[in-house]
Amino acid sequence: MENLTYADVKRQSEAVFGQFGQSTWIPYAKENAVHPNRRDPRELANCGVGKTLLCVGFGASLEDNIEAIKKYRNCVDIVCVDKALKPLLEHGITPDYVMMADCNIVWPKWAPLEEQTRGIKLIATPYAHVTWTRRWQGPIYFYVNRDAIKTEEVFLEIMGHKTRTIPASSNVANAQTVFF
């Protein structure tokens, strides 16, 4: 396996920002910054003290472990990646949190009925797809990734400096771990 250098990561970040930054991320962030369900992420401080958090990804293992998740649901808080929300709800499991780190996850394919989001906390990047944030009925907490090209400066300016920052985590499942 080839090791990525800082220069490699920086080039990748520049390419992605060049593709999505001006056309999608910044306009989405501007809309999400004034969302009426937006909450201060500091409200979540210490919310999990003394609790166990189950981080649910999306892959073959999700279906394999549905019964175990159901069995222990009342003993844990659950955070799932955006793509795992609909399958969990279809199995009667309502997560406490949903993590979204992508501007390309569109509502109809991956999301539940709007009313099913009531009471579930959405934790998202500022450039979360606005079809999600417009329809989400629960509280929304935004976080900003600190990355190799310092896009956090752009998004903190848009979102305001009360937004939590985390190290960029390469994917949404990793971001769950870093955020919590």
Tab-separated table of N, CA and C in Angstrom:
chain	number	residue	atom	x	y	z
A	1	MET	N	0.835	-1.176	0.000
A	1	MET	CA	0.000	0.000	0.000
A	1	MET	C	0.884	1.244	0.000
A	2	GLU	N	0.544	2.169	-0.860
A	2	GLU	CA	1.324	3.382	-0.994
A	2	GLU	C	0.929	4.403	0.070
A	3	ASN	N	1.912	5.029	0.690
A	3	ASN	CA	1.646	6.059	1.684
A	3	ASN	C	1.395	7.395	1.005
A	4	LEU	N	0.361	8.098	1.474
A	4	LEU	CA	0.094	9.430	0.963
A	4	LEU	C	0.957	10.440	1.694
A	5	THR	N	1.488	11.370	0.967
A	5	THR	CA	2.256	12.447	1.574
A	5	THR	C	1.326	13.631	1.829
A	6	TYR	N	1.804	14.598	2.594
A	6	TYR	CA	1.044	15.819	2.816
A	6	TYR	C	0.736	16.490	1.480
A	7	ALA	N	1.710	16.495	0.577
A	7	ALA	CA	1.508	17.112	-0.748
A	7	ALA	C	0.396	16.398	-1.518
A	8	ASP	N	0.340	15.063	-1.414
A	8	ASP	CA	-0.735	14.303	-2.064
A	8	ASP	C	-2.104	14.702	-1.514
A	9	VAL	N	-2.200	14.772	-0.197
A	9	VAL	CA	-3.464	15.124	0.449
A	9	VAL	C	-3.867	16.542	0.062
A	10	LYS	N	-2.908	17.441	0.041
A	10	LYS	CA	-3.186	18.827	-0.322
A	10	LYS	C	-3.688	18.918	-1.766
A	11	ARG	N	-3.060	18.180	-2.690
A	11	ARG	CA	-3.503	18.171	-4.082
A	11	ARG	C	-4.925	17.629	-4.209
A	12	GLN	N	-5.224	16.554	-3.472
A	12	GLN	CA	-6.581	15.997	-3.494
A	12	GLN	C	-7.597	17.013	-2.966
A	13	SER	N	-7.267	17.658	-1.868
A	13	SER	CA	-8.166	18.650	-1.282
A	13	SER	C	-8.395	19.815	-2.242
A	14	GLU	N	-7.335	20.290	-2.870
A	14	GLU	CA	-7.472	21.393	-3.833
A	14	GLU	C	-8.355	20.990	-5.009
A	15	ALA	N	-8.202	19.758	-5.480
A	15	ALA	CA	-9.009	19.291	-6.611
A	15	ALA	C	-10.492	19.206	-6.235
A	16	VAL	N	-10.784	18.683	-5.057
A	16	VAL	CA	-12.181	18.560	-4.620
A	16	VAL	C	-12.784	19.942	-4.381
A	17	PHE	N	-12.041	20.815	-3.730
A	17	PHE	CA	-12.560	22.167	-3.508
A	17	PHE	C	-12.759	22.888	-4.840
A	18	GLY	N	-11.856	22.668	-5.779
A	18	GLY	CA	-12.009	23.265	-7.110
A	18	GLY	C	-13.264	22.764	-7.811
A	19	GLN	N	-13.604	21.508	-7.588
A	19	GLN	CA	-14.784	20.931	-8.223
A	19	GLN	C	-16.088	21.395	-7.571
A	20	PHE	N	-16.115	21.449	-6.231
A	20	PHE	CA	-17.367	21.713	-5.514
A	20	PHE	C	-17.429	23.046	-4.772
A	21	GLY	N	-16.295	23.632	-4.434
A	21	GLY	CA	-16.260	24.791	-3.546
A	21	GLY	C	-17.182	25.925	-3.939
A	22	GLN	N	-16.911	26.579	-5.048
A	22	GLN	CA	-17.689	27.751	-5.455
A	22	GLN	C	-19.080	27.379	-5.959
A	23	SER	N	-19.180	26.246	-6.642
A	23	SER	CA	-20.456	25.886	-7.279
A	23	SER	C	-21.473	25.299	-6.314
A	24	THR	N	-21.005	24.593	-5.278
A	24	THR	CA	-21.934	23.869	-4.413
A	24	THR	C	-21.714	24.156	-2.938
A	25	TRP	N	-20.506	23.939	-2.446
A	25	TRP	CA	-20.254	24.017	-1.009
A	25	TRP	C	-20.573	25.395	-0.435
A	26	ILE	N	-20.070	26.428	-1.041
A	26	ILE	CA	-20.289	27.768	-0.493
A	26	ILE	C	-21.765	28.161	-0.549
A	27	PRO	N	-22.469	27.967	-1.689
A	27	PRO	CA	-23.911	28.284	-1.674
A	27	PRO	C	-24.698	27.464	-0.644
A	28	TYR	N	-24.398	26.182	-0.501
A	28	TYR	CA	-25.090	25.366	0.503
A	28	TYR	C	-24.791	25.877	1.907
A	29	ALA	N	-23.527	26.213	2.159
A	29	ALA	CA	-23.148	26.704	3.490
A	29	ALA	C	-23.885	28.006	3.819
A	30	LYS	N	-24.009	28.878	2.846
A	30	LYS	CA	-24.714	30.147	3.092
A	30	LYS	C	-26.176	29.897	3.451
A	31	GLU	N	-26.796	28.951	2.786
A	31	GLU	CA	-28.184	28.625	3.131
A	31	GLU	C	-28.259	27.947	4.499
A	32	ASN	N	-27.369	26.995	4.749
A	32	ASN	CA	-27.403	26.261	6.020
A	32	ASN	C	-27.058	27.148	7.218
A	33	ALA	N	-26.281	28.198	7.002
A	33	ALA	CA	-25.882	29.093	8.103
A	33	ALA	C	-27.077	29.769	8.755
A	34	VAL	N	-28.153	29.943	8.017
A	34	VAL	CA	-29.324	30.642	8.564
A	34	VAL	C	-30.510	29.693	8.764
A	35	HIS	N	-30.235	28.400	8.806
A	35	HIS	CA	-31.305	27.413	8.952
A	35	HIS	C	-32.008	27.592	10.302
A	36	PRO	N	-33.343	27.583	10.326
A	36	PRO	CA	-34.060	27.807	11.593
A	36	PRO	C	-33.864	26.699	12.632
A	37	ASN	N	-33.487	25.500	12.213
A	37	ASN	CA	-33.263	24.399	13.167
A	37	ASN	C	-31.799	24.300	13.598
A	38	ARG	N	-30.971	25.243	13.161
A	38	ARG	CA	-29.553	25.210	13.509
A	38	ARG	C	-29.385	25.449	14.998
A	39	ARG	N	-28.561	24.617	15.603
A	39	ARG	CA	-28.264	24.731	17.038
A	39	ARG	C	-26.768	24.891	17.244
A	40	ASP	N	-26.423	25.371	18.410
A	40	ASP	CA	-25.027	25.537	18.790
A	40	ASP	C	-24.474	24.170	19.182
A	41	PRO	N	-23.407	23.702	18.522
A	41	PRO	CA	-22.866	22.378	18.848
A	41	PRO	C	-22.374	22.242	20.285
A	42	ARG	N	-22.185	23.364	20.967
A	42	ARG	CA	-21.781	23.275	22.383
A	42	ARG	C	-22.883	22.661	23.232
A	43	GLU	N	-24.124	22.650	22.729
A	43	GLU	CA	-25.222	21.985	23.444
A	43	GLU	C	-24.954	20.494	23.625
A	44	LEU	N	-24.129	19.939	22.768
A	44	LEU	CA	-23.846	18.505	22.811
A	44	LEU	C	-22.715	18.141	23.774
A	45	ALA	N	-22.048	19.140	24.335
A	45	ALA	CA	-20.935	18.876	25.247
A	45	ALA	C	-21.404	18.000	26.406
A	46	ASN	N	-20.681	16.953	26.654
A	46	ASN	CA	-20.914	16.018	27.759
A	46	ASN	C	-22.229	15.248	27.661
A	47	CYS	N	-22.893	15.290	26.520
A	47	CYS	CA	-24.186	14.595	26.411
A	47	CYS	C	-24.027	13.075	26.487
A	48	GLY	N	-22.843	12.577	26.231
A	48	GLY	CA	-22.655	11.137	26.252
A	48	GLY	C	-21.901	10.600	27.451
A	49	VAL	N	-21.646	11.434	28.440
A	49	VAL	CA	-20.902	10.982	29.609
A	49	VAL	C	-21.660	9.848	30.292
A	50	GLY	N	-20.972	8.747	30.486
A	50	GLY	CA	-21.568	7.588	31.140
A	50	GLY	C	-22.388	6.712	30.210
A	51	LYS	N	-22.421	7.041	28.937
A	51	LYS	CA	-23.199	6.273	27.970
A	51	LYS	C	-22.279	5.565	26.990
A	52	THR	N	-22.819	4.580	26.324
A	52	THR	CA	-22.116	3.896	25.245
A	52	THR	C	-22.695	4.387	23.931
A	53	LEU	N	-21.826	4.729	22.985
A	53	LEU	CA	-22.258	5.188	21.678
A	53	LEU	C	-21.958	4.109	20.653
A	54	LEU	N	-22.978	3.705	19.922
A	54	LEU	CA	-22.822	2.751	18.836
A	54	LEU	C	-22.733	3.532	17.538
A	55	CYS	N	-21.617	3.410	16.837
A	55	CYS	CA	-21.412	4.084	15.556
A	55	CYS	C	-21.778	3.111	14.443
A	56	VAL	N	-22.791	3.471	13.669
A	56	VAL	CA	-23.303	2.583	12.625
A	56	VAL	C	-22.908	3.124	11.261
A	57	GLY	N	-22.197	2.301	10.509
A	57	GLY	CA	-21.832	2.641	9.142
A	57	GLY	C	-22.835	2.040	8.173
A	58	PHE	N	-22.497	2.068	6.910
A	58	PHE	CA	-23.384	1.505	5.902
A	58	PHE	C	-22.584	0.535	5.050
A	59	GLY	N	-22.937	-0.723	5.139
A	59	GLY	CA	-22.279	-1.765	4.370
A	59	GLY	C	-22.953	-3.085	4.685
A	60	ALA	N	-22.389	-4.155	4.209
A	60	ALA	CA	-22.977	-5.485	4.405
A	60	ALA	C	-23.141	-5.827	5.880
A	61	SER	N	-22.240	-5.357	6.709
A	61	SER	CA	-22.311	-5.694	8.131
A	61	SER	C	-23.524	-5.076	8.816
A	62	LEU	N	-24.081	-4.016	8.260
A	62	LEU	CA	-25.272	-3.410	8.861
A	62	LEU	C	-26.413	-4.409	8.860
A	63	GLU	N	-26.705	-4.970	7.732
A	63	GLU	CA	-27.801	-5.952	7.634
A	63	GLU	C	-27.510	-7.166	8.520
A	64	ASP	N	-26.254	-7.584	8.575
A	64	ASP	CA	-25.874	-8.736	9.399
A	64	ASP	C	-26.091	-8.486	10.891
A	65	ASN	N	-26.075	-7.218	11.316
A	65	ASN	CA	-26.144	-6.889	12.741
A	65	ASN	C	-27.424	-6.192	13.182
A	66	ILE	N	-28.414	-6.142	12.327
A	66	ILE	CA	-29.671	-5.464	12.659
A	66	ILE	C	-30.292	-6.027	13.939
A	67	GLU	N	-30.341	-7.327	14.082
A	67	GLU	CA	-30.974	-7.923	15.273
A	67	GLU	C	-30.214	-7.573	16.543
A	68	ALA	N	-28.900	-7.542	16.479
A	68	ALA	CA	-28.108	-7.154	17.657
A	68	ALA	C	-28.348	-5.678	18.001
A	69	ILE	N	-28.455	-4.830	16.975
A	69	ILE	CA	-28.727	-3.411	17.225
A	69	ILE	C	-30.094	-3.271	17.892
A	70	LYS	N	-31.087	-4.009	17.394
A	70	LYS	CA	-32.421	-3.969	18.007
A	70	LYS	C	-32.369	-4.435	19.461
A	71	LYS	N	-31.646	-5.514	19.692
A	71	LYS	CA	-31.579	-6.103	21.027
A	71	LYS	C	-31.000	-5.123	22.047
A	72	TYR	N	-29.982	-4.383	21.656
A	72	TYR	CA	-29.290	-3.503	22.598
A	72	TYR	C	-29.659	-2.027	22.433
A	73	ARG	N	-30.656	-1.739	21.624
A	73	ARG	CA	-31.022	-0.345	21.339
A	73	ARG	C	-31.238	0.483	22.603
A	74	ASN	N	-31.892	-0.073	23.586
A	74	ASN	CA	-32.195	0.694	24.800
A	74	ASN	C	-31.000	0.888	25.719
A	75	CYS	N	-29.880	0.264	25.375
A	75	CYS	CA	-28.673	0.368	26.217
A	75	CYS	C	-27.634	1.333	25.645
A	76	VAL	N	-27.866	1.829	24.432
A	76	VAL	CA	-26.861	2.649	23.766
A	76	VAL	C	-27.495	3.858	23.091
A	77	ASP	N	-26.686	4.875	22.880
A	77	ASP	CA	-27.039	5.936	21.945
A	77	ASP	C	-26.508	5.481	20.592
A	78	ILE	N	-27.183	5.867	19.528
A	78	ILE	CA	-26.766	5.452	18.188
A	78	ILE	C	-26.518	6.682	17.330
A	79	VAL	N	-25.359	6.696	16.667
A	79	VAL	CA	-25.084	7.638	15.598
A	79	VAL	C	-24.874	6.804	14.346
A	80	CYS	N	-25.498	7.215	13.257
A	80	CYS	CA	-25.326	6.494	12.003
A	80	CYS	C	-24.894	7.452	10.906
A	81	VAL	N	-24.264	6.894	9.893
A	81	VAL	CA	-23.950	7.685	8.713
A	81	VAL	C	-25.240	7.926	7.944
A	82	ASP	N	-25.250	8.962	7.143
A	82	ASP	CA	-26.442	9.357	6.410
A	82	ASP	C	-27.089	8.201	5.632
A	83	LYS	N	-26.292	7.404	4.948
A	83	LYS	CA	-26.847	6.327	4.129
A	83	LYS	C	-27.440	5.186	4.960
A	84	ALA	N	-27.124	5.108	6.237
A	84	ALA	CA	-27.669	4.045	7.094
A	84	ALA	C	-28.987	4.435	7.741
A	85	LEU	N	-29.374	5.696	7.660
A	85	LEU	CA	-30.590	6.148	8.331
A	85	LEU	C	-31.832	5.418	7.841
A	86	LYS	N	-32.060	5.414	6.566
A	86	LYS	CA	-33.273	4.811	6.023
A	86	LYS	C	-33.357	3.317	6.351
A	87	PRO	N	-32.283	2.531	6.143
A	87	PRO	CA	-32.359	1.118	6.520
A	87	PRO	C	-32.630	0.893	8.008
A	88	LEU	N	-32.033	1.719	8.874
A	88	LEU	CA	-32.305	1.569	10.307
A	88	LEU	C	-33.783	1.819	10.596
A	89	LEU	N	-34.313	2.901	10.067
A	89	LEU	CA	-35.726	3.217	10.303
A	89	LEU	C	-36.643	2.135	9.745
A	90	GLU	N	-36.291	1.579	8.602
A	90	GLU	CA	-37.096	0.503	8.011
A	90	GLU	C	-37.130	-0.731	8.902
A	91	HIS	N	-36.121	-0.887	9.751
A	91	HIS	CA	-36.067	-2.007	10.702
A	91	HIS	C	-36.565	-1.600	12.087
A	92	GLY	N	-37.158	-0.423	12.205
A	92	GLY	CA	-37.726	0.007	13.475
A	92	GLY	C	-36.716	0.572	14.460
A	93	ILE	N	-35.548	0.951	13.988
A	93	ILE	CA	-34.497	1.498	14.854
A	93	ILE	C	-34.347	2.987	14.539
A	94	THR	N	-34.590	3.824	15.541
A	94	THR	CA	-34.426	5.266	15.368
A	94	THR	C	-33.121	5.684	16.027
A	95	PRO	N	-32.169	6.164	15.227
A	95	PRO	CA	-30.912	6.613	15.833
A	95	PRO	C	-31.101	7.940	16.563
A	96	ASP	N	-30.166	8.248	17.429
A	96	ASP	CA	-30.173	9.524	18.145
A	96	ASP	C	-29.553	10.633	17.299
A	97	TYR	N	-28.568	10.249	16.496
A	97	TYR	CA	-27.810	11.195	15.688
A	97	TYR	C	-27.607	10.612	14.292
A	98	VAL	N	-27.544	11.506	13.308
A	98	VAL	CA	-27.168	11.139	11.942
A	98	VAL	C	-26.016	12.048	11.538
A	99	MET	N	-24.968	11.455	10.999
A	99	MET	CA	-23.779	12.209	10.594
A	99	MET	C	-23.786	12.344	9.079
A	100	MET	N	-23.628	13.571	8.607
A	100	MET	CA	-23.605	13.835	7.173
A	100	MET	C	-22.388	14.673	6.849
A	101	ALA	N	-21.588	14.201	5.890
A	101	ALA	CA	-20.361	14.913	5.546
A	101	ALA	C	-20.235	15.146	4.046
A	102	ASP	N	-21.323	15.100	3.324
A	102	ASP	CA	-21.238	15.096	1.871
A	102	ASP	C	-22.330	15.958	1.256
A	103	CYS	N	-21.985	16.655	0.204
A	103	CYS	CA	-22.975	17.475	-0.497
A	103	CYS	C	-23.702	16.681	-1.567
A	104	ASN	N	-23.331	15.439	-1.769
A	104	ASN	CA	-23.899	14.648	-2.868
A	104	ASN	C	-24.930	13.614	-2.445
A	105	ILE	N	-25.232	13.506	-1.164
A	105	ILE	CA	-26.216	12.528	-0.702
A	105	ILE	C	-27.591	13.173	-0.826
A	106	VAL	N	-28.355	12.748	-1.815
A	106	VAL	CA	-29.636	13.392	-2.085
A	106	VAL	C	-30.770	12.727	-1.305
A	107	TRP	N	-31.768	13.527	-0.985
A	107	TRP	CA	-32.871	13.111	-0.114
A	107	TRP	C	-33.649	11.895	-0.609
A	108	PRO	N	-34.207	11.894	-1.774
A	108	PRO	CA	-35.148	10.805	-2.096
A	108	PRO	C	-34.566	9.407	-1.973
A	109	LYS	N	-33.315	9.228	-2.380
A	109	LYS	CA	-32.730	7.882	-2.368
A	109	LYS	C	-32.380	7.406	-0.962
A	110	TRP	N	-31.836	8.282	-0.125
A	110	TRP	CA	-31.260	7.856	1.144
A	110	TRP	C	-32.046	8.271	2.379
A	111	ALA	N	-33.038	9.108	2.217
A	111	ALA	CA	-33.695	9.670	3.395
A	111	ALA	C	-35.068	9.050	3.647
A	112	PRO	N	-35.531	9.186	4.866
A	112	PRO	CA	-36.840	8.658	5.263
A	112	PRO	C	-37.935	9.682	4.975
A	113	LEU	N	-39.102	9.401	5.485
A	113	LEU	CA	-40.163	10.397	5.462
A	113	LEU	C	-39.735	11.549	6.365
A	114	GLU	N	-40.069	12.755	5.980
A	114	GLU	CA	-39.618	13.929	6.735
A	114	GLU	C	-39.986	13.860	8.211
A	115	GLU	N	-41.201	13.427	8.512
A	115	GLU	CA	-41.637	13.401	9.912
A	115	GLU	C	-40.834	12.405	10.753
A	116	GLN	N	-40.166	11.460	10.111
A	116	GLN	CA	-39.342	10.510	10.854
A	116	GLN	C	-38.068	11.150	11.396
A	117	THR	N	-37.734	12.335	10.928
A	117	THR	CA	-36.518	13.001	11.397
A	117	THR	C	-36.751	13.829	12.661
A	118	ARG	N	-37.994	13.994	13.038
A	118	ARG	CA	-38.315	14.772	14.234
A	118	ARG	C	-37.644	14.104	15.441
A	119	GLY	N	-36.889	14.858	16.184
A	119	GLY	CA	-36.243	14.305	17.373
A	119	GLY	C	-34.872	13.706	17.131
A	120	ILE	N	-34.493	13.490	15.884
A	120	ILE	CA	-33.158	12.973	15.566
A	120	ILE	C	-32.250	14.169	15.301
A	121	LYS	N	-31.062	14.140	15.873
A	121	LYS	CA	-30.106	15.238	15.699
A	121	LYS	C	-29.261	14.979	14.450
A	122	LEU	N	-29.254	15.934	13.539
A	122	LEU	CA	-28.414	15.867	12.348
A	122	LEU	C	-27.133	16.626	12.631
A	123	ILE	N	-26.015	15.973	12.411
A	123	ILE	CA	-24.698	16.589	12.587
A	123	ILE	C	-24.069	16.605	11.199
A	124	ALA	N	-23.835	17.808	10.677
A	124	ALA	CA	-23.482	17.919	9.270
A	124	ALA	C	-22.427	18.978	9.012
A	125	THR	N	-21.737	18.816	7.891
A	125	THR	CA	-20.846	19.859	7.418
A	125	THR	C	-21.693	21.014	6.895
A	126	PRO	N	-21.148	22.217	6.819
A	126	PRO	CA	-21.925	23.363	6.333
A	126	PRO	C	-22.487	23.152	4.935
A	127	TYR	N	-21.788	22.346	4.139
A	127	TYR	CA	-22.205	22.113	2.760
A	127	TYR	C	-23.030	20.840	2.602
A	128	ALA	N	-23.685	20.425	3.681
A	128	ALA	CA	-24.618	19.300	3.589
A	128	ALA	C	-25.669	19.634	2.538
A	129	HIS	N	-26.079	18.629	1.810
A	129	HIS	CA	-27.050	18.854	0.739
A	129	HIS	C	-28.301	19.521	1.305
A	130	VAL	N	-28.700	20.622	0.691
A	130	VAL	CA	-29.813	21.399	1.234
A	130	VAL	C	-31.158	20.693	1.105
A	131	THR	N	-31.270	19.660	0.283
A	131	THR	CA	-32.532	18.901	0.300
A	131	THR	C	-32.690	18.197	1.638
A	132	TRP	N	-31.596	17.840	2.289
A	132	TRP	CA	-31.670	17.240	3.621
A	132	TRP	C	-32.001	18.299	4.667
A	133	THR	N	-31.225	19.363	4.663
A	133	THR	CA	-31.421	20.348	5.729
A	133	THR	C	-32.772	21.051	5.613
A	134	ARG	N	-33.260	21.271	4.407
A	134	ARG	CA	-34.584	21.898	4.247
A	134	ARG	C	-35.698	21.016	4.796
A	135	ARG	N	-35.535	19.718	4.686
A	135	ARG	CA	-36.590	18.784	5.098
A	135	ARG	C	-36.430	18.256	6.518
A	136	TRP	N	-35.236	18.403	7.071
A	136	TRP	CA	-34.951	17.842	8.398
A	136	TRP	C	-35.779	18.554	9.454
A	137	GLN	N	-36.483	17.807	10.297
A	137	GLN	CA	-37.348	18.411	11.304
A	137	GLN	C	-36.743	18.420	12.701
A	138	GLY	N	-35.682	17.688	12.898
A	138	GLY	CA	-34.993	17.705	14.184
A	138	GLY	C	-33.936	18.791	14.220
A	139	PRO	N	-33.227	18.905	15.349
A	139	PRO	CA	-32.163	19.907	15.459
A	139	PRO	C	-30.990	19.568	14.539
A	140	ILE	N	-30.310	20.610	14.070
A	140	ILE	CA	-29.161	20.446	13.180
A	140	ILE	C	-27.955	21.135	13.800
A	141	TYR	N	-26.852	20.404	13.865
A	141	TYR	CA	-25.588	20.912	14.397
A	141	TYR	C	-24.560	20.840	13.267
A	142	PHE	N	-23.884	21.934	13.013
A	142	PHE	CA	-22.891	21.950	11.940
A	142	PHE	C	-21.480	21.914	12.516
A	143	TYR	N	-20.606	21.235	11.803
A	143	TYR	CA	-19.192	21.193	12.151
A	143	TYR	C	-18.389	21.474	10.893
A	144	VAL	N	-17.187	21.962	11.072
A	144	VAL	CA	-16.316	22.316	9.958
A	144	VAL	C	-15.069	21.448	10.030
A	145	ASN	N	-14.699	20.888	8.888
A	145	ASN	CA	-13.466	20.105	8.788
A	145	ASN	C	-12.261	21.031	8.660
A	146	ARG	N	-11.224	20.766	9.463
A	146	ARG	CA	-9.939	21.442	9.297
A	146	ARG	C	-9.132	20.582	8.323
A	147	ASP	N	-8.734	21.163	7.215
A	147	ASP	CA	-8.078	20.356	6.188
A	147	ASP	C	-6.739	20.948	5.758
A	148	ALA	N	-6.121	20.304	4.797
A	148	ALA	CA	-4.782	20.680	4.342
A	148	ALA	C	-4.746	22.017	3.619
A	149	ILE	N	-5.890	22.499	3.142
A	149	ILE	CA	-5.901	23.766	2.399
A	149	ILE	C	-6.646	24.872	3.149
A	150	LYS	N	-6.945	24.607	4.408
A	150	LYS	CA	-7.537	25.602	5.314
A	150	LYS	C	-8.909	26.121	4.860
A	151	THR	N	-9.728	25.230	4.291
A	151	THR	CA	-11.082	25.651	3.918
A	151	THR	C	-11.911	25.984	5.153
A	152	GLU	N	-11.453	25.570	6.318
A	152	GLU	CA	-12.182	25.920	7.540
A	152	GLU	C	-12.299	27.436	7.697
A	153	GLU	N	-11.328	28.177	7.190
A	153	GLU	CA	-11.396	29.635	7.282
A	153	GLU	C	-12.584	30.176	6.482
A	154	VAL	N	-12.822	29.590	5.321
A	154	VAL	CA	-13.956	29.991	4.483
A	154	VAL	C	-15.266	29.669	5.188
A	155	PHE	N	-15.369	28.440	5.703
A	155	PHE	CA	-16.645	28.003	6.266
A	155	PHE	C	-16.918	28.571	7.660
A	156	LEU	N	-15.888	28.830	8.429
A	156	LEU	CA	-16.108	29.492	9.718
A	156	LEU	C	-16.596	30.924	9.499
A	157	GLU	N	-16.089	31.562	8.458
A	157	GLU	CA	-16.557	32.911	8.134
A	157	GLU	C	-18.042	32.885	7.769
A	158	ILE	N	-18.460	31.916	7.002
A	158	ILE	CA	-19.863	31.806	6.589
A	158	ILE	C	-20.751	31.389	7.763
A	159	MET	N	-20.314	30.387	8.504
A	159	MET	CA	-21.146	29.778	9.548
A	159	MET	C	-21.075	30.527	10.876
A	160	GLY	N	-20.068	31.329	11.043
A	160	GLY	CA	-19.872	31.989	12.332
A	160	GLY	C	-18.929	31.153	13.175
A	161	HIS	N	-18.265	31.782	14.072
A	161	HIS	CA	-17.198	31.106	14.811
A	161	HIS	C	-17.693	30.264	15.982
A	162	LYS	N	-18.991	30.121	16.144
A	162	LYS	CA	-19.504	29.222	17.176
A	162	LYS	C	-19.657	27.804	16.645
A	163	THR	N	-19.214	27.565	15.440
A	163	THR	CA	-19.282	26.252	14.809
A	163	THR	C	-18.086	25.422	15.255
A	164	ARG	N	-18.330	24.171	15.568
A	164	ARG	CA	-17.254	23.283	16.015
A	164	ARG	C	-16.386	22.868	14.834
A	165	THR	N	-15.101	22.729	15.066
A	165	THR	CA	-14.198	22.218	14.042
A	165	THR	C	-13.632	20.884	14.483
A	166	ILE	N	-13.378	20.029	13.481
A	166	ILE	CA	-12.725	18.740	13.734
A	166	ILE	C	-11.682	18.518	12.643
A	167	PRO	N	-10.670	17.697	12.909
A	167	PRO	CA	-9.733	17.360	11.838
A	167	PRO	C	-10.475	16.630	10.721
A	168	ALA	N	-10.162	16.960	9.488
A	168	ALA	CA	-10.770	16.256	8.356
A	168	ALA	C	-10.512	14.763	8.529
A	169	SER	N	-11.526	13.969	8.238
A	169	SER	CA	-11.476	12.558	8.634
A	169	SER	C	-11.624	11.564	7.494
A	170	SER	N	-11.540	11.979	6.282
A	170	SER	CA	-11.550	11.178	5.063
A	170	SER	C	-12.891	10.571	4.681
A	171	ASN	N	-13.756	10.271	5.625
A	171	ASN	CA	-15.095	9.777	5.282
A	171	ASN	C	-16.039	9.990	6.465
A	172	VAL	N	-17.324	9.811	6.195
A	172	VAL	CA	-18.336	10.128	7.202
A	172	VAL	C	-18.254	9.204	8.416
A	173	ALA	N	-17.930	7.940	8.223
A	173	ALA	CA	-17.813	7.017	9.342
A	173	ALA	C	-16.655	7.421	10.260
A	174	ASN	N	-15.553	7.830	9.687
A	174	ASN	CA	-14.450	8.311	10.507
A	174	ASN	C	-14.820	9.602	11.223
A	175	ALA	N	-15.569	10.469	10.556
A	175	ALA	CA	-15.976	11.732	11.164
A	175	ALA	C	-16.819	11.490	12.417
A	176	GLN	N	-17.625	10.419	12.415
A	176	GLN	CA	-18.410	10.083	13.625
A	176	GLN	C	-17.490	9.933	14.822
A	177	THR	N	-16.463	9.167	14.637
A	177	THR	CA	-15.527	8.887	15.729
A	177	THR	C	-14.817	10.154	16.181
A	178	VAL	N	-14.374	10.950	15.229
A	178	VAL	CA	-13.656	12.174	15.567
A	178	VAL	C	-14.578	13.175	16.255
A	179	PHE	N	-15.815	13.325	15.762
A	179	PHE	CA	-16.737	14.300	16.320
A	179	PHE	C	-17.104	13.936	17.760
A	180	PHE	N	-17.430	12.678	17.997
A	180	PHE	CA	-17.862	12.272	19.331
A	180	PHE	C	-16.687	11.923	20.206
